[in-house]
Tab-separated table of C-alpha atoms in Angstrom:
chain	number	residue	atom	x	y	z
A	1	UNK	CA	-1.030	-50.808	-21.306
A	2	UNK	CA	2.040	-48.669	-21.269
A	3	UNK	CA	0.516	-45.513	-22.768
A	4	UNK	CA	3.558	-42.463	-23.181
A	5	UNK	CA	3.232	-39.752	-20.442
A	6	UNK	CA	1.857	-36.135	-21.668
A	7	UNK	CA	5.545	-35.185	-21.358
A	8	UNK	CA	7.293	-37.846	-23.222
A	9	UNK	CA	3.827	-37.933	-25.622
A	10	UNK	CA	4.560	-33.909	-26.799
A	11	UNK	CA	8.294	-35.290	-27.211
A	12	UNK	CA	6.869	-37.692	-29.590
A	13	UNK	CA	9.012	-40.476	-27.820
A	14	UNK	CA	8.723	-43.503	-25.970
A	15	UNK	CA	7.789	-43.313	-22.581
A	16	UNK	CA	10.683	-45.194	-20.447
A	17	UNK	CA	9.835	-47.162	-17.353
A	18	UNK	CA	11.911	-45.089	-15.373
A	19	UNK	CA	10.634	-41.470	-16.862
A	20	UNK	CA	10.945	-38.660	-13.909
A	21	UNK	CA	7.861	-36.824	-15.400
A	22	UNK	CA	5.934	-39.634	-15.894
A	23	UNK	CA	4.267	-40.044	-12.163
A	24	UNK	CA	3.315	-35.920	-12.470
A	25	UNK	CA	1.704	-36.250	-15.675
A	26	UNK	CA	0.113	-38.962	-16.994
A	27	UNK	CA	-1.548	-39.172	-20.141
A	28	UNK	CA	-4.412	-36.769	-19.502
A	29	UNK	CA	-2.755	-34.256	-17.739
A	30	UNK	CA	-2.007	-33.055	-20.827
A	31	UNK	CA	-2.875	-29.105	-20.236
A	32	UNK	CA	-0.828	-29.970	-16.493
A	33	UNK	CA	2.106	-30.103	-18.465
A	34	UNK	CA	1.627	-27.813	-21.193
A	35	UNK	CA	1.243	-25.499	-18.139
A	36	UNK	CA	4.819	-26.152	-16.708
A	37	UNK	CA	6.322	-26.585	-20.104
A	38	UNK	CA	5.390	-22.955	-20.788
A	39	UNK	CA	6.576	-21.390	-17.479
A	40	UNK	CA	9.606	-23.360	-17.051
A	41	UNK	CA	10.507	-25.599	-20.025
A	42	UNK	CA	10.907	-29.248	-20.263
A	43	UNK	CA	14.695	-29.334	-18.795
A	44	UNK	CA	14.506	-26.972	-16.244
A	45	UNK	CA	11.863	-29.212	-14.462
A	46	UNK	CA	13.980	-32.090	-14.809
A	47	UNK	CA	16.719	-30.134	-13.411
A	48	UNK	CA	14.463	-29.418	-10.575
A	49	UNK	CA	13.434	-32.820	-10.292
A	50	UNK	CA	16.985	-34.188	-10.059
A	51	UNK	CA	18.638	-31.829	-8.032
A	52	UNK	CA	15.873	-32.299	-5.052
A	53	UNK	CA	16.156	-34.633	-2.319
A	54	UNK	CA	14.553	-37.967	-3.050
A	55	UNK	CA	12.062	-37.193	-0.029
A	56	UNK	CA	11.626	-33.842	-1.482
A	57	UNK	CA	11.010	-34.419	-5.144
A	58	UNK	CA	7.323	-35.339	-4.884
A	59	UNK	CA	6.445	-31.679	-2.986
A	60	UNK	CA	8.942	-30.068	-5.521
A	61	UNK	CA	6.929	-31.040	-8.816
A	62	UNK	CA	3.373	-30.639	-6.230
A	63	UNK	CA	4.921	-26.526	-5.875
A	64	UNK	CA	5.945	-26.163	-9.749
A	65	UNK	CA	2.490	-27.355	-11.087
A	66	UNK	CA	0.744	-25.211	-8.853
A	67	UNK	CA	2.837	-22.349	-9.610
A	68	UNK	CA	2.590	-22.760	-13.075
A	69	UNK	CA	-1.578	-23.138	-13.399
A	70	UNK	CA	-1.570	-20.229	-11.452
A	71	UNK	CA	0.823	-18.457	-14.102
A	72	UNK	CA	-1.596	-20.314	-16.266
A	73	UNK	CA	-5.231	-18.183	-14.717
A	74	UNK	CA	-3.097	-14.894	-14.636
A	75	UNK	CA	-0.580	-14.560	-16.767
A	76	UNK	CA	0.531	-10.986	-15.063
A	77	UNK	CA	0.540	-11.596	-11.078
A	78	UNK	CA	1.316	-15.440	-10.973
A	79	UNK	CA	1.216	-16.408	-7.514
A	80	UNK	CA	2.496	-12.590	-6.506
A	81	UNK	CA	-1.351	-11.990	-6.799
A	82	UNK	CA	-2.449	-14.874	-4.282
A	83	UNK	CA	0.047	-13.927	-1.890
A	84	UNK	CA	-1.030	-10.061	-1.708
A	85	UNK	CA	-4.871	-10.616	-1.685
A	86	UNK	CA	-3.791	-13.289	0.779
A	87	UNK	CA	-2.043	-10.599	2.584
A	88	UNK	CA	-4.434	-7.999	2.634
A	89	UNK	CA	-6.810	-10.545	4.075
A	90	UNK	CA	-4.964	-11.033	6.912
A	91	UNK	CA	-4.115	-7.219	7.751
A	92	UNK	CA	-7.916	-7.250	7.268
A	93	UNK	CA	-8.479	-9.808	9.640
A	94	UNK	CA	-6.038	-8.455	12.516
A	95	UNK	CA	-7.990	-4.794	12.311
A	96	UNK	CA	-11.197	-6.663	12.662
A	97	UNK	CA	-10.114	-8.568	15.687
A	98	UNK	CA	-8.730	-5.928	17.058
A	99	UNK	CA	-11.931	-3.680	16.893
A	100	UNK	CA	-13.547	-6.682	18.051
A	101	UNK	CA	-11.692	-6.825	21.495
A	102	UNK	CA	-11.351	-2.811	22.505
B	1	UNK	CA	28.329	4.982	-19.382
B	2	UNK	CA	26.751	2.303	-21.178
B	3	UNK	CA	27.592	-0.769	-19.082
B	4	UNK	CA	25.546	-4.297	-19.978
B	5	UNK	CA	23.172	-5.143	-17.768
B	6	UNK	CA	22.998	-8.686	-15.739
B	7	UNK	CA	21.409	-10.231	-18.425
B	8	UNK	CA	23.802	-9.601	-21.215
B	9	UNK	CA	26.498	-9.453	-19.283
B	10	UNK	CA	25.823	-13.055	-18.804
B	11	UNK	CA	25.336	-13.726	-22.348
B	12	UNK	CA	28.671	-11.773	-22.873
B	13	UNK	CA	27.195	-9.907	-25.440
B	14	UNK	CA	26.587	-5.900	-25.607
B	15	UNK	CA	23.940	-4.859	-23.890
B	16	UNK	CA	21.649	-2.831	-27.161
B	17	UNK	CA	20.027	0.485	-26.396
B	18	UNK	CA	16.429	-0.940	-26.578
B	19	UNK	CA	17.509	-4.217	-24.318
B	20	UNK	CA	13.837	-5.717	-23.238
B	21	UNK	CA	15.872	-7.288	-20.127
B	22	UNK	CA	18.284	-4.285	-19.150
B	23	UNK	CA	15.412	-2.457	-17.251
B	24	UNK	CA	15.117	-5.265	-15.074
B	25	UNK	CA	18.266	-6.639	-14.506
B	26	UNK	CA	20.788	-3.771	-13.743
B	27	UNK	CA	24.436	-5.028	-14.092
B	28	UNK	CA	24.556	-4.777	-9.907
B	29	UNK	CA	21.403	-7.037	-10.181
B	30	UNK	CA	22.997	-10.237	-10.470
B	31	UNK	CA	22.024	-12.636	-8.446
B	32	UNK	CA	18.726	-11.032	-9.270
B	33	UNK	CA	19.289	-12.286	-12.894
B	34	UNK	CA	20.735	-15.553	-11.786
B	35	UNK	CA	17.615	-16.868	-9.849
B	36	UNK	CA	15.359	-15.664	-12.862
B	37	UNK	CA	17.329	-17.443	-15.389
B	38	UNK	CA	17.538	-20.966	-13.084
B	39	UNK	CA	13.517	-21.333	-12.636
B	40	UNK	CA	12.107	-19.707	-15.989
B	41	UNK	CA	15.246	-19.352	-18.205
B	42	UNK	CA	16.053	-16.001	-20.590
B	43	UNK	CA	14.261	-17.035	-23.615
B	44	UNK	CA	10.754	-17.759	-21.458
B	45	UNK	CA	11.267	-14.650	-19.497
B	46	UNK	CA	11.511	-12.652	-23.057
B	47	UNK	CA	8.531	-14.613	-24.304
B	48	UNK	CA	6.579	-13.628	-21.767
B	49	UNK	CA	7.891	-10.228	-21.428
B	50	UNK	CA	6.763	-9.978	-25.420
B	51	UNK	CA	3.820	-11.333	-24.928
B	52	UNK	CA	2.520	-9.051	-22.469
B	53	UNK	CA	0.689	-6.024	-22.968
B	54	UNK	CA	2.784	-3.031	-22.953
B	55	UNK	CA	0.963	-1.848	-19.118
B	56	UNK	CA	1.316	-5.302	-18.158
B	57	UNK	CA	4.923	-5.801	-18.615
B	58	UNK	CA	6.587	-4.336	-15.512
B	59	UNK	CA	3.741	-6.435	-13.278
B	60	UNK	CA	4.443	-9.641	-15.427
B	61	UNK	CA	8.267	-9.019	-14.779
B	62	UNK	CA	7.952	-8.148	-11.329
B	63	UNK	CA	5.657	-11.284	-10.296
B	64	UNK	CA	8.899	-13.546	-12.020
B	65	UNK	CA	11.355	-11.969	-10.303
B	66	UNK	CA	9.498	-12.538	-7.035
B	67	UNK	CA	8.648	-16.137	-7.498
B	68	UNK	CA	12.140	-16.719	-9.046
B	69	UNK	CA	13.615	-15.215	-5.237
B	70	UNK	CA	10.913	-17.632	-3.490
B	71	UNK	CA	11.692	-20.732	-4.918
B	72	UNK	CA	15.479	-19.652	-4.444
B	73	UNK	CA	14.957	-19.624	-1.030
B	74	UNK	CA	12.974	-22.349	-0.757
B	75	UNK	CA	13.691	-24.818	-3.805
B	76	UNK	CA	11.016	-27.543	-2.555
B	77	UNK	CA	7.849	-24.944	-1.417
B	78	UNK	CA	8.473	-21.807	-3.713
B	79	UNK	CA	5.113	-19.386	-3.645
B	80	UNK	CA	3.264	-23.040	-1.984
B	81	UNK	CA	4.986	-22.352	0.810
B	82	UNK	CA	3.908	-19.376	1.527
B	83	UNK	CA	0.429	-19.286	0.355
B	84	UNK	CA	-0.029	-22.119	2.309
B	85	UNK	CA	1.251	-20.184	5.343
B	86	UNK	CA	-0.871	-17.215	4.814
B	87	UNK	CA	-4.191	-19.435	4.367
B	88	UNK	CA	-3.594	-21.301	7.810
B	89	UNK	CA	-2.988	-17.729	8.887
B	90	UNK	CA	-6.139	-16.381	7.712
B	91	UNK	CA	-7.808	-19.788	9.324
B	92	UNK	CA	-6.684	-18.861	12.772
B	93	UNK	CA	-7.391	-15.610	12.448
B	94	UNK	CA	-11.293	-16.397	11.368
B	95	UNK	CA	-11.487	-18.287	14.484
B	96	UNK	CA	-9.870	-16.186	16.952
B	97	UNK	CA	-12.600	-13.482	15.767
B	98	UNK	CA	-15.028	-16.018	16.094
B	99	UNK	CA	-14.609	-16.972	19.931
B	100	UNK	CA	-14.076	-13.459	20.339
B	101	UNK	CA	-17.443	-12.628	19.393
B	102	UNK	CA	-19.057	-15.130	21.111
């Protein structure tokens, strides 16, 4: 069963046995892809993918996806919106512990 | 004094009056431009800039800008990095407060 990869299936072309995208998005990850299409494009991933050290290239594509279904959920903050709530949390967290101790 | 901003000036083209990129790539805001253009590319940066509600746009543009200057200096983590940093953060802190209390 060698069904195409979501990328190389929206490419309308063969998947090869050696495709880069396919081991990040297999068939169904179809909206996966979409995703990172739309935030970075086909090539630029690639680009990404190609340029980062073989040890590195699995946690590479791991940090784009994310980043891009976060894009994905809001469109206006990206993952600038984790990191500040994240942030604020924190702050939050060292007053509180603070308090806790005087 | 109508100088081109980063964006066109890398497109060697004249920067026009209503330029959609100029506000947010001043021609001193190179590298800026550069580190935009390697993760997203200009024509999905101008998508989404276009596609965002007008109060929404400077947000949207400054959320790219920031994750385009993460993943520059990290190419393998980008925002994963340090969201995961923050959330171990947040972990440590939630216990720390916890043995304090008790």
């Amino acid at each position: 069963t060698s069904q195409a990869c979501a990328a190389c299936k929206f490419q309308r072309r063969k998947c090869p046995v050696d495709c880069p995208l396919a081991p990040y998005f297999p068939a169904e990850a179809n909206q996966r892809f979409l995703s990172c299409k739309r935030l970075f494009g086909v090539s630029n991933m690639l680009r990404f993918l190609r340029d980062a050290d073989p040890a590195d290239k699995e946690e590479t594509m791991k940090s784009l996806i994310y980043e891009a279904e976060v894009r994905d959920k809001d469109p206006v903050h990206g993952c600038y919106g984790i990191i500040s709530q994240l942030t604020e949390r924190v702050r939050g967290l060292q007053r509180e512990l603070e308090l806790t101790r005087s």
